[in-house]
GROMACS .gro file of C-alpha atoms in nm:
model
  497
    1MET     CA    1   7.596   8.800   2.153
    2SER     CA    2   7.571   9.060   1.878
    3LEU     CA    3   7.813   9.080   1.588
    4ALA     CA    4   7.956   9.407   1.722
    5SER     CA    5   8.025   9.239   2.057
    6ARG     CA    6   8.194   8.942   1.891
    7LEU     CA    7   8.411   9.167   1.676
    8SER     CA    8   8.501   9.382   1.977
    9ALA     CA    9   8.584   9.077   2.187
   10SER     CA   10   8.805   8.933   1.914
   11PHE     CA   11   8.987   9.261   1.863
   12LEU     CA   12   9.036   9.324   2.235
   13ALA     CA   13   9.161   8.969   2.293
   14ALA     CA   14   9.415   9.013   2.013
   15LEU     CA   15   9.515   9.354   2.149
   16ALA     CA   16   9.557   9.211   2.501
   17ILE     CA   17   9.783   8.937   2.365
   18VAL     CA   18   9.989   9.197   2.176
   19LEU     CA   19  10.021   9.426   2.481
   20ILE     CA   20  10.115   9.139   2.712
   21GLY     CA   21  10.369   9.009   2.465
   22PHE     CA   22  10.514   9.355   2.408
   23SER     CA   23  10.537   9.426   2.781
   24ALA     CA   24  10.698   9.089   2.853
   25ALA     CA   25  10.948   9.134   2.570
   26LEU     CA   26  11.033   9.489   2.676
   27GLY     CA   27  11.070   9.381   3.039
   28GLY     CA   28  11.293   9.090   2.944
   29LEU     CA   29  11.513   9.316   2.731
   30ALA     CA   30  11.536   9.567   3.015
   31VAL     CA   31  11.640   9.294   3.265
   32HIS     CA   32  11.900   9.158   3.026
   33HIS     CA   33  12.038   9.505   2.945
   34LEU     CA   34  12.063   9.625   3.307
   35HIS     CA   35  12.220   9.301   3.427
   36ARG     CA   36  12.470   9.320   3.142
   37LEU     CA   37  12.559   9.675   3.248
   38ILE     CA   38  12.615   9.557   3.607
   39ASP     CA   39  12.833   9.272   3.482
   40GLU     CA   40  13.039   9.516   3.275
   41ARG     CA   41  13.081   9.746   3.577
   42LEU     CA   42  13.201   9.454   3.788
   43ASP     CA   43  13.454   9.352   3.518
   44ALA     CA   44  13.578   9.710   3.495
   45ALA     CA   45  13.615   9.728   3.876
   46LEU     CA   46  13.808   9.400   3.890
   47THR     CA   47  14.037   9.523   3.611
   48THR     CA   48  14.105   9.840   3.811
   49LEU     CA   49  14.178   9.637   4.126
   50ALA     CA   50  14.405   9.401   3.937
   51ALA     CA   51  14.606   9.701   3.817
   52ALA     CA   52  14.675   9.795   4.181
   53ALA     CA   53  14.851   9.461   4.245
   54GLU     CA   54  15.204   9.368   4.134
   55VAL     CA   55  15.270   9.013   4.029
   56GLY     CA   56  15.638   8.905   4.057
   57PRO     CA   57  15.845   8.592   4.100
   58GLU     CA   58  15.834   8.632   4.475
   59GLY     CA   59  15.450   8.657   4.487
   60VAL     CA   60  15.164   8.899   4.450
   61GLU     CA   61  15.201   9.230   4.628
   62TRP     CA   62  14.902   9.453   4.699
   63GLU     CA   63  15.005   9.818   4.641
   64PRO     CA   64  14.691  10.036   4.651
   65ASP     CA   65  14.890  10.337   4.774
   66GLU     CA   66  15.103  10.352   4.460
   67ARG     CA   67  14.799  10.363   4.229
   68VAL     CA   68  14.483  10.569   4.253
   69LEU     CA   69  14.173  10.351   4.285
   70GLY     CA   70  13.857  10.517   4.161
   71VAL     CA   71  13.630  10.231   4.270
   72GLY     CA   72  13.437  10.217   4.594
   73LEU     CA   73  13.508  10.570   4.708
   74GLU     CA   74  13.150  10.696   4.736
   75ALA     CA   75  12.894  10.547   4.973
   76GLY     CA   76  12.589  10.577   4.742
   77ALA     CA   77  12.329  10.301   4.727
   78ASP     CA   78  12.423  10.223   4.369
   79GLN     CA   79  12.803  10.229   4.414
   80LEU     CA   80  13.027   9.925   4.390
   81ARG     CA   81  13.208   9.767   4.688
   82TRP     CA   82  13.515   9.548   4.682
   83VAL     CA   83  13.737   9.340   4.908
   84VAL     CA   84  14.075   9.175   4.864
   85ARG     CA   85  14.149   8.835   5.021
   86ASP     CA   86  14.456   8.623   5.032
   87ALA     CA   87  14.470   8.261   4.925
   88GLY     CA   88  14.348   8.152   5.269
   89GLY     CA   89  14.042   8.378   5.253
   90ARG     CA   90  14.179   8.634   5.502
   91LEU     CA   91  14.067   8.991   5.441
   92ILE     CA   92  14.354   9.204   5.309
   93ASP     CA   93  14.177   9.526   5.209
   94ARG     CA   94  13.832   9.669   5.135
   95SER     CA   95  13.672   9.965   4.965
   96PRO     CA   96  13.626  10.287   5.168
   97ASN     CA   97  13.249  10.281   5.121
   98LEU     CA   98  13.217   9.938   5.281
   99ASN     CA   99  13.062   9.961   5.629
  100PRO     CA  100  13.298   9.756   5.846
  101ARG     CA  101  13.045   9.705   6.123
  102ARG     CA  102  12.761   9.584   5.902
  103LEU     CA  103  12.896   9.432   5.585
  104SER     CA  104  13.272   9.383   5.600
  105LEU     CA  105  13.264   9.042   5.768
  106GLU     CA  106  12.973   8.910   5.562
  107LEU     CA  107  13.119   9.034   5.235
  108ALA     CA  108  13.462   8.909   5.322
  109GLU     CA  109  13.328   8.564   5.405
  110GLY     CA  110  13.043   8.560   5.148
  111PRO     CA  111  13.032   8.397   4.804
  112THR     CA  112  13.273   8.504   4.532
  113SER     CA  113  13.032   8.482   4.235
  114GLY     CA  114  12.663   8.501   4.159
  115ARG     CA  115  12.386   8.667   4.350
  116PHE     CA  116  12.321   8.673   4.725
  117THR     CA  117  12.130   8.868   4.986
  118GLY     CA  118  12.313   9.074   5.244
  119PRO     CA  119  12.236   9.087   5.617
  120ASP     CA  120  12.017   9.393   5.562
  121GLY     CA  121  11.801   9.206   5.309
  122ARG     CA  122  11.935   9.388   5.005
  123PRO     CA  123  12.035   9.185   4.697
  124TRP     CA  124  12.392   9.194   4.563
  125MET     CA  125  12.573   9.074   4.254
  126VAL     CA  126  12.927   8.952   4.316
  127LYS     CA  127  13.212   8.868   4.080
  128SER     CA  128  13.571   8.771   4.161
  129ARG     CA  129  13.912   8.733   3.998
  130ARG     CA  130  14.218   8.542   4.126
  131LEU     CA  131  14.567   8.684   4.087
  132ALA     CA  132  14.857   8.440   4.118
  133VAL     CA  133  15.218   8.413   3.998
  134PRO     CA  134  15.239   8.222   3.669
  135GLU     CA  135  15.423   7.892   3.692
  136ALA     CA  136  15.684   8.016   3.445
  137LEU     CA  137  15.780   8.302   3.683
  138GLN     CA  138  15.764   8.110   4.011
  139GLU     CA  139  16.101   8.063   4.198
  140PRO     CA  140  16.186   7.756   4.404
  141VAL     CA  141  16.084   7.794   4.767
  142ASP     CA  142  16.384   7.843   4.999
  143PRO     CA  143  16.285   7.738   5.355
  144SER     CA  144  16.577   7.930   5.505
  145LYS     CA  145  16.471   8.253   5.342
  146THR     CA  146  16.234   8.480   5.535
  147PRO     CA  147  15.913   8.562   5.343
  148VAL     CA  148  15.881   8.921   5.228
  149ALA     CA  149  15.611   9.113   5.411
  150GLY     CA  150  15.310   9.219   5.197
  151ARG     CA  151  15.363   8.949   4.937
  152HIS     CA  152  15.113   8.669   4.891
  153SER     CA  153  15.106   8.355   4.690
  154ALA     CA  154  14.770   8.463   4.546
  155LEU     CA  155  14.507   8.734   4.587
  156ILE     CA  156  14.134   8.706   4.535
  157LEU     CA  157  13.973   9.029   4.415
  158VAL     CA  158  13.598   9.042   4.480
  159ALA     CA  159  13.367   9.321   4.354
  160TYR     CA  160  13.008   9.370   4.475
  161ALA     CA  161  12.730   9.558   4.297
  162PRO     CA  162  12.401   9.639   4.473
  163LEU     CA  163  12.093   9.518   4.284
  164GLY     CA  164  11.844   9.727   4.480
  165PRO     CA  165  11.843  10.031   4.245
  166THR     CA  166  11.828   9.805   3.937
  167GLU     CA  167  11.535   9.607   4.074
  168ALA     CA  168  11.360   9.928   4.173
  169THR     CA  169  11.402  10.053   3.815
  170LEU     CA  170  11.267   9.725   3.679
  171ASN     CA  171  10.971   9.740   3.917
  172ARG     CA  172  10.890  10.094   3.806
  173LEU     CA  173  10.919   9.986   3.443
  174GLY     CA  174  10.686   9.689   3.502
  175LEU     CA  175  10.431   9.904   3.681
  176THR     CA  176  10.450  10.164   3.404
  177LEU     CA  177  10.395   9.896   3.138
  178ILE     CA  178  10.099   9.751   3.329
  179VAL     CA  179   9.932  10.089   3.377
  180LEU     CA  180  10.004  10.203   3.021
  181SER     CA  181   9.882   9.874   2.871
  182THR     CA  182   9.564   9.885   3.080
  183VAL     CA  183   9.491  10.243   2.980
  184LEU     CA  184   9.554  10.164   2.612
  185TRP     CA  185   9.335   9.852   2.630
  186LEU     CA  186   9.047  10.039   2.793
  187ALA     CA  187   9.076  10.325   2.544
  188ALA     CA  188   9.085  10.078   2.255
  189ALA     CA  189   8.780   9.898   2.398
  190ALA     CA  190   8.579  10.220   2.410
  191VAL     CA  191   8.687  10.334   2.062
  192ASN     CA  192   8.647   9.988   1.907
  193ARG     CA  193   8.297   9.944   2.050
  194ARG     CA  194   8.189  10.274   1.903
  195LEU     CA  195   8.353  10.206   1.567
  196CYS     CA  196   8.194   9.859   1.545
  197ARG     CA  197   7.848   9.996   1.614
  198ARG     CA  198   7.905  10.275   1.367
  199GLY     CA  199   8.045  10.042   1.101
  200LEU     CA  200   7.763   9.790   1.142
  201ALA     CA  201   7.491  10.053   1.156
  202PRO     CA  202   7.414  10.010   0.782
  203LEU     CA  203   7.378   9.635   0.839
  204THR     CA  204   7.138   9.700   1.126
  205ALA     CA  205   6.940   9.939   0.907
  206MET     CA  206   6.921   9.676   0.629
  207ALA     CA  207   6.801   9.414   0.879
  208MET     CA  208   6.528   9.646   1.010
  209ALA     CA  209   6.423   9.732   0.655
  210ALA     CA  210   6.408   9.362   0.565
  211ARG     CA  211   6.190   9.287   0.870
  212ASP     CA  212   5.952   9.572   0.788
  213ALA     CA  213   5.943   9.506   0.413
  214ASP     CA  214   5.613   9.423   0.248
  215ALA     CA  215   5.630   9.132   0.005
  216GLU     CA  216   5.362   9.293  -0.210
  217ASP     CA  217   5.553   9.618  -0.255
  218ARG     CA  218   5.766   9.564  -0.564
  219HIS     CA  219   5.945   9.899  -0.522
  220GLU     CA  220   6.064   9.849  -0.166
  221ARG     CA  221   6.438   9.787  -0.135
  222LEU     CA  222   6.703   9.776   0.135
  223PRO     CA  223   6.899  10.095   0.208
  224VAL     CA  224   7.244  10.058   0.051
  225PRO     CA  225   7.527  10.246   0.227
  226ASN     CA  226   7.769  10.434   0.005
  227THR     CA  227   8.075  10.287   0.177
  228GLY     CA  228   8.245  10.107  -0.110
  229ASP     CA  229   8.298   9.792   0.098
  230GLU     CA  230   8.137   9.452   0.153
  231LEU     CA  231   7.827   9.606   0.314
  232GLU     CA  232   7.753   9.801  -0.002
  233ASP     CA  233   7.808   9.484  -0.208
  234LEU     CA  234   7.573   9.294   0.024
  235GLY     CA  235   7.300   9.556  -0.008
  236GLN     CA  236   7.328   9.569  -0.387
  237ALA     CA  237   7.330   9.190  -0.414
  238PHE     CA  238   7.024   9.159  -0.189
  239ASN     CA  239   6.838   9.427  -0.384
  240GLY     CA  240   6.928   9.246  -0.705
  241LEU     CA  241   6.783   8.930  -0.554
  242LEU     CA  242   6.466   9.118  -0.464
  243ASP     CA  243   6.441   9.245  -0.822
  244ARG     CA  244   6.468   8.891  -0.957
  245LEU     CA  245   6.219   8.759  -0.702
  246HIS     CA  246   5.965   9.030  -0.785
  247GLU     CA  247   6.015   8.965  -1.156
  248THR     CA  248   5.965   8.592  -1.100
  249LEU     CA  249   5.656   8.663  -0.891
  250GLN     CA  250   5.513   8.881  -1.167
  251GLN     CA  251   5.587   8.611  -1.422
  252GLN     CA  252   5.414   8.351  -1.205
  253ARG     CA  253   5.111   8.573  -1.164
  254ARG     CA  254   5.102   8.643  -1.536
  255PHE     CA  255   5.147   8.272  -1.606
  256THR     CA  256   4.864   8.182  -1.370
  257GLY     CA  257   4.632   8.436  -1.527
  258ASP     CA  258   4.717   8.328  -1.881
  259ALA     CA  259   4.686   7.961  -1.789
  260SER     CA  260   4.344   8.012  -1.635
  261HIS     CA  261   4.233   8.201  -1.945
  262GLN     CA  262   4.369   7.938  -2.182
  263LEU     CA  263   4.204   7.657  -1.986
  264ARG     CA  264   3.875   7.844  -1.955
  265THR     CA  265   3.836   7.894  -2.330
  266PRO     CA  266   3.840   7.527  -2.444
  267LEU     CA  267   3.640   7.423  -2.137
  268ALA     CA  268   3.372   7.684  -2.214
  269GLY     CA  269   3.356   7.571  -2.577
  270LEU     CA  270   3.339   7.205  -2.477
  271LEU     CA  271   3.060   7.263  -2.223
  272GLY     CA  272   2.875   7.483  -2.470
  273GLN     CA  273   2.869   7.213  -2.734
  274VAL     CA  274   2.750   6.957  -2.480
  275ASP     CA  275   2.475   7.190  -2.353
  276VAL     CA  276   2.354   7.260  -2.704
  277VAL     CA  277   2.334   6.896  -2.801
  278LEU     CA  278   2.149   6.805  -2.480
  279ARG     CA  279   1.869   7.053  -2.529
  280ARG     CA  280   1.672   6.812  -2.748
  281ASP     CA  281   1.702   6.478  -2.916
  282ARG     CA  282   1.913   6.482  -3.228
  283PRO     CA  283   1.996   6.235  -3.504
  284PRO     CA  284   2.305   6.013  -3.464
  285GLU     CA  285   2.501   6.217  -3.722
  286GLU     CA  286   2.461   6.530  -3.512
  287TYR     CA  287   2.585   6.347  -3.203
  288ARG     CA  288   2.887   6.223  -3.397
  289ARG     CA  289   2.963   6.575  -3.517
  290VAL     CA  290   2.941   6.718  -3.166
  291LEU     CA  291   3.150   6.433  -3.021
  292GLY     CA  292   3.417   6.509  -3.285
  293ILE     CA  293   3.421   6.873  -3.176
  294VAL     CA  294   3.435   6.768  -2.809
  295ARG     CA  295   3.722   6.531  -2.884
  296HIS     CA  296   3.915   6.803  -3.070
  297LYS     CA  297   3.874   7.048  -2.785
  298ALA     CA  298   3.959   6.776  -2.530
  299VAL     CA  299   4.284   6.698  -2.716
  300HIS     CA  300   4.363   7.068  -2.726
  301LEU     CA  301   4.293   7.092  -2.353
  302GLN     CA  302   4.511   6.785  -2.288
  303GLN     CA  303   4.802   6.947  -2.470
  304ILE     CA  304   4.770   7.261  -2.262
  305ILE     CA  305   4.753   7.068  -1.933
  306GLU     CA  306   5.051   6.843  -2.017
  307SER     CA  307   5.260   7.144  -2.121
  308LEU     CA  308   5.167   7.332  -1.804
  309LEU     CA  309   5.261   7.031  -1.591
  310PHE     CA  310   5.595   7.002  -1.770
  311LEU     CA  311   5.674   7.372  -1.725
  312ALA     CA  312   5.556   7.379  -1.363
  313ARG     CA  313   5.783   7.097  -1.248
  314THR     CA  314   6.139   7.161  -1.138
  315GLU     CA  315   6.421   6.959  -1.289
  316ALA     CA  316   6.455   6.760  -0.965
  317GLU     CA  317   6.085   6.673  -0.967
  318ALA     CA  318   6.057   6.600  -1.340
  319GLY     CA  319   6.380   6.402  -1.354
  320ARG     CA  320   6.608   6.391  -1.653
  321PRO     CA  321   6.568   6.089  -1.884
  322GLU     CA  322   6.869   5.874  -1.956
  323PRO     CA  323   7.042   6.035  -2.258
  324GLU     CA  324   7.236   5.873  -2.537
  325VAL     CA  325   7.505   5.996  -2.771
  326ILE     CA  326   7.385   6.071  -3.126
  327ASP     CA  327   7.521   6.235  -3.440
  328LEU     CA  328   7.314   6.554  -3.456
  329ALA     CA  329   7.373   6.608  -3.828
  330ALA     CA  330   7.258   6.255  -3.921
  331TRP     CA  331   6.969   6.274  -3.675
  332VAL     CA  332   6.838   6.596  -3.831
  333SER     CA  333   6.838   6.438  -4.177
  334GLU     CA  334   6.642   6.138  -4.054
  335HIS     CA  335   6.403   6.356  -3.853
  336LEU     CA  336   6.320   6.578  -4.150
  337GLU     CA  337   6.215   6.270  -4.347
  338GLY     CA  338   5.929   6.229  -4.101
  339TRP     CA  339   5.797   6.570  -4.212
  340SER     CA  340   5.776   6.469  -4.578
  341GLY     CA  341   5.398   6.420  -4.551
  342HIS     CA  342   5.343   6.765  -4.396
  343ALA     CA  343   5.183   7.039  -4.604
  344ARG     CA  344   5.508   7.235  -4.580
  345GLY     CA  345   5.732   6.929  -4.608
  346ALA     CA  346   5.868   7.038  -4.946
  347ASP     CA  347   5.983   7.370  -4.796
  348LEU     CA  348   6.200   7.203  -4.529
  349LYS     CA  349   6.570   7.186  -4.618
  350GLY     CA  350   6.858   7.052  -4.411
  351GLU     CA  351   7.206   7.204  -4.437
  352ALA     CA  352   7.533   7.122  -4.262
  353SER     CA  353   7.780   7.408  -4.225
  354CYS     CA  354   8.068   7.177  -4.129
  355PRO     CA  355   8.165   6.824  -4.230
  356GLY     CA  356   8.182   6.530  -3.995
  357PRO     CA  357   7.959   6.406  -3.716
  358LEU     CA  358   7.831   6.626  -3.434
  359TRP     CA  359   7.819   6.404  -3.126
  360VAL     CA  360   7.580   6.526  -2.857
  361ARG     CA  361   7.433   6.353  -2.552
  362VAL     CA  362   7.054   6.395  -2.557
  363HIS     CA  363   6.728   6.206  -2.537
  364PRO     CA  364   6.622   6.172  -2.903
  365LEU     CA  365   6.248   6.176  -2.842
  366LEU     CA  366   6.263   6.486  -2.626
  367LEU     CA  367   6.492   6.656  -2.877
  368ALA     CA  368   6.241   6.565  -3.148
  369GLN     CA  369   5.968   6.730  -2.936
  370ALA     CA  370   6.170   7.054  -2.914
  371VAL     CA  371   6.265   7.057  -3.285
  372ASP     CA  372   5.906   6.981  -3.390
  373ASN     CA  373   5.786   7.277  -3.189
  374LEU     CA  374   6.038   7.501  -3.369
  375LEU     CA  375   5.944   7.359  -3.710
  376ASP     CA  376   5.573   7.398  -3.643
  377ASN     CA  377   5.634   7.756  -3.536
  378ALA     CA  378   5.830   7.825  -3.857
  379CYS     CA  379   5.558   7.667  -4.074
  380LYS     CA  380   5.289   7.885  -3.919
  381TYR     CA  381   5.472   8.217  -3.938
  382GLY     CA  382   5.661   8.162  -4.264
  383PRO     CA  383   5.474   8.227  -4.590
  384PRO     CA  384   5.386   7.918  -4.798
  385ASN     CA  385   5.637   7.811  -5.065
  386THR     CA  386   5.925   7.978  -4.878
  387SER     CA  387   6.224   7.784  -4.753
  388ILE     CA  388   6.259   7.670  -4.393
  389ILE     CA  389   6.624   7.581  -4.337
  390VAL     CA  390   6.741   7.352  -4.059
  391ARG     CA  391   7.114   7.423  -4.030
  392THR     CA  392   7.362   7.223  -3.819
  393GLY     CA  393   7.718   7.323  -3.729
  394ARG     CA  394   7.970   7.359  -3.451
  395GLN     CA  395   8.135   7.653  -3.276
  396ALA     CA  396   8.358   7.674  -2.968
  397GLY     CA  397   8.290   7.319  -2.855
  398LEU     CA  398   7.914   7.347  -2.905
  399ALA     CA  399   7.693   7.179  -3.162
  400SER     CA  400   7.423   7.404  -3.305
  401LEU     CA  401   7.088   7.339  -3.469
  402ALA     CA  402   6.919   7.647  -3.619
  403VAL     CA  403   6.569   7.669  -3.769
  404GLU     CA  404   6.543   7.967  -4.007
  405ASP     CA  405   6.224   8.091  -4.172
  406GLN     CA  406   6.138   8.381  -4.401
  407GLY     CA  407   5.846   8.514  -4.202
  408GLU     CA  408   5.789   8.858  -4.056
  409GLY     CA  409   6.064   8.817  -3.798
  410LEU     CA  410   6.070   8.926  -3.438
  411SER     CA  411   6.076   9.264  -3.272
  412THR     CA  412   6.313   9.342  -2.989
  413GLU     CA  413   6.037   9.270  -2.739
  414GLY     CA  414   5.949   8.951  -2.925
  415GLN     CA  415   6.307   8.823  -2.906
  416ALA     CA  416   6.317   8.892  -2.531
  417ARG     CA  417   5.976   8.737  -2.454
  418ALA     CA  418   5.949   8.467  -2.718
  419PHE     CA  419   6.001   8.187  -2.464
  420GLU     CA  420   5.758   8.315  -2.203
  421PRO     CA  421   5.455   8.085  -2.159
  422PHE     CA  422   5.142   8.210  -2.341
  423TYR     CA  423   5.326   8.499  -2.503
  424ARG     CA  424   5.183   8.578  -2.847
  425ALA     CA  425   5.366   8.821  -3.070
  426PRO     CA  426   5.153   9.101  -3.223
  427GLU     CA  427   5.234   8.959  -3.567
  428ALA     CA  428   5.069   8.629  -3.470
  429ALA     CA  429   4.757   8.811  -3.351
  430ARG     CA  430   4.730   9.007  -3.678
  431HIS     CA  431   4.752   8.688  -3.886
  432ASP     CA  432   4.509   8.507  -3.652
  433GLN     CA  433   4.752   8.220  -3.598
  434ARG     CA  434   4.605   7.968  -3.360
  435GLY     CA  435   4.806   7.823  -3.073
  436VAL     CA  436   4.840   7.820  -2.698
  437GLY     CA  437   5.178   7.995  -2.672
  438LEU     CA  438   5.357   7.709  -2.494
  439GLY     CA  439   5.560   7.543  -2.769
  440LEU     CA  440   5.871   7.762  -2.742
  441ALA     CA  441   5.860   7.752  -2.362
  442VAL     CA  442   5.850   7.372  -2.368
  443ALA     CA  443   6.132   7.363  -2.626
  444ARG     CA  444   6.358   7.581  -2.412
  445ARG     CA  445   6.284   7.368  -2.105
  446ILE     CA  446   6.383   7.052  -2.295
  447VAL     CA  447   6.705   7.206  -2.431
  448THR     CA  448   6.796   7.340  -2.089
  449ALA     CA  449   6.752   6.989  -1.944
  450PHE     CA  450   7.030   6.875  -2.182
  451GLY     CA  451   7.264   7.152  -2.064
  452GLY     CA  452   7.210   7.360  -2.379
  453THR     CA  453   7.058   7.694  -2.472
  454LEU     CA  454   6.779   7.806  -2.705
  455SER     CA  455   6.787   8.161  -2.841
  456ALA     CA  456   6.582   8.368  -3.086
  457GLN     CA  457   6.715   8.616  -3.344
  458GLY     CA  458   6.571   8.804  -3.638
  459ASP     CA  459   6.455   9.150  -3.736
  460LEU     CA  460   6.108   9.251  -3.846
  461GLY     CA  461   6.049   9.171  -4.212
  462GLN     CA  462   6.364   8.956  -4.240
  463GLY     CA  463   6.255   8.628  -4.093
  464SER     CA  464   6.351   8.466  -3.764
  465ARG     CA  465   6.607   8.214  -3.649
  466PHE     CA  466   6.580   7.987  -3.344
  467THR     CA  467   6.914   7.830  -3.247
  468ILE     CA  468   6.972   7.530  -3.020
  469GLU     CA  469   7.328   7.497  -2.884
  470LEU     CA  470   7.429   7.174  -2.709
  471PRO     CA  471   7.758   7.066  -2.549
  472MET     CA  472   7.947   6.830  -2.777
  473SER     CA  473   8.029   6.480  -2.658
  474PHE     CA  474   8.348   6.303  -2.769
  475VAL     CA  475   8.219   5.954  -2.691
  476PRO     CA  476   8.083   5.780  -3.004
  477PRO     CA  477   7.753   5.597  -2.964
  478THR     CA  478   7.747   5.222  -2.910
  479ARG     CA  479   7.520   4.979  -3.085
  480ASP     CA  480   7.353   4.850  -2.773
  481GLU     CA  481   7.228   5.191  -2.658
  482VAL     CA  482   6.848   5.185  -2.638
  483PRO     CA  483   6.655   5.513  -2.615
  484ALA     CA  484   6.467   5.558  -2.288
  485ASP     CA  485   6.097   5.632  -2.285
  486PRO     CA  486   6.002   6.001  -2.271
  487PRO     CA  487   5.847   6.147  -1.957
  488SER     CA  488   5.477   6.078  -1.927
  489GLU     CA  489   5.391   6.446  -1.906
  490LEU     CA  490   5.496   6.513  -2.266
  491ALA     CA  491   5.252   6.426  -2.539
  492ALA     CA  492   5.380   6.251  -2.848
  493GLU     CA  493   5.251   6.526  -3.068
  494SER     CA  494   5.405   6.871  -3.058
  495VAL     CA  495   5.258   7.163  -2.867
  496SER     CA  496   5.242   7.445  -3.111
  497ASP     CA  497   5.252   7.814  -3.052
   0.00000   0.00000   0.00000
């Protein structure tokens, strides 16, 4: 079943429930109102009849001739009827519109309250009232005294209302509600079906465009309706996803091409050296020299392959090593001591912008790999005898580690693409700086694995700054924490840019 059909079915089911409930409620109110009107008419008729009787100490006297009775005069189908009985149930009087040959006996002997069906099959509503002398006005009965004619110990006044016209009205109302509800439901079904198809037409168009889309066409997008609703949001979100997918695909293709080029260069040099040395017999010193070159190129090739493997794996595949809590400020000071033997070791300076420890949860060896890559990058692009500052601090619950150099800086494009694999800034090409262009990419991957960020800042001619920001941990380290071994895909030595 299509989405339009499901929406139409849901709407029509809800509309049917509403129409049925409305019709039932309206019918119930009509029944209650009309029956209440009949009951009020019967009460009014009994009050009128009671006014025609005189209640005295000697009994109840029926005197219809002395008072004008406006009840039961007309013989219409909707007019009231009435009868008067004595205490023994004997008929005393009746309304003029009561047919004596058809209904007088049955009405006179019928029930005195409730609803019943007459001999002609028509329904009636009956209500009665008893008139008797109150005990306070009753006189002692004198057996020797002759009873007064026309006086009774009690009278029973009974009024009858025909229900035929009321039920006919209710039947017409019910039929009208059924017909009107059916017509409204059918009209709503036709309109709703058309509106659903019209409203979902943009979704259908997007589905057709998605089926016919070519994965190789980077400019093809879904048609986005200008409706200002969820469909427009869906189209924009899907097109945004396509933009990101195409960008990722281009990055993968560029990465594959750069990787093949980077791998081909050391392999070609390695094979060339081997081919040269195998052309003729050479002295042992020549073999040692060539083997040294082969080893150097093989190490370089190993670094490239291990970095590519690390970048190619997802976090789930690579796995995150077991971290430990360290004081970042103290760790940086200890780590810089290991660079004292480097040619630029004297230029490295550590600074802390805030006092106190900076607790972070990291893997120290992996963090050392990332920081070494940043330091090696700063040493290559910063002029000799210029300071390279490693600054630690905290801000908004984050611990920061920034490596600042006084090199040529980064352009806007360089800041945006600095962490792309194999990206080489034009400044590096002009200075003929050697490297494979993977160090910063590996550093960002390591920092991201710790839940942190690595960013690049700096203008051309004013040096550059690479900042690592890590979530701070409020759990101090314990003595028995032992650092876990680093992943096998990372080499112990840094991968430089």
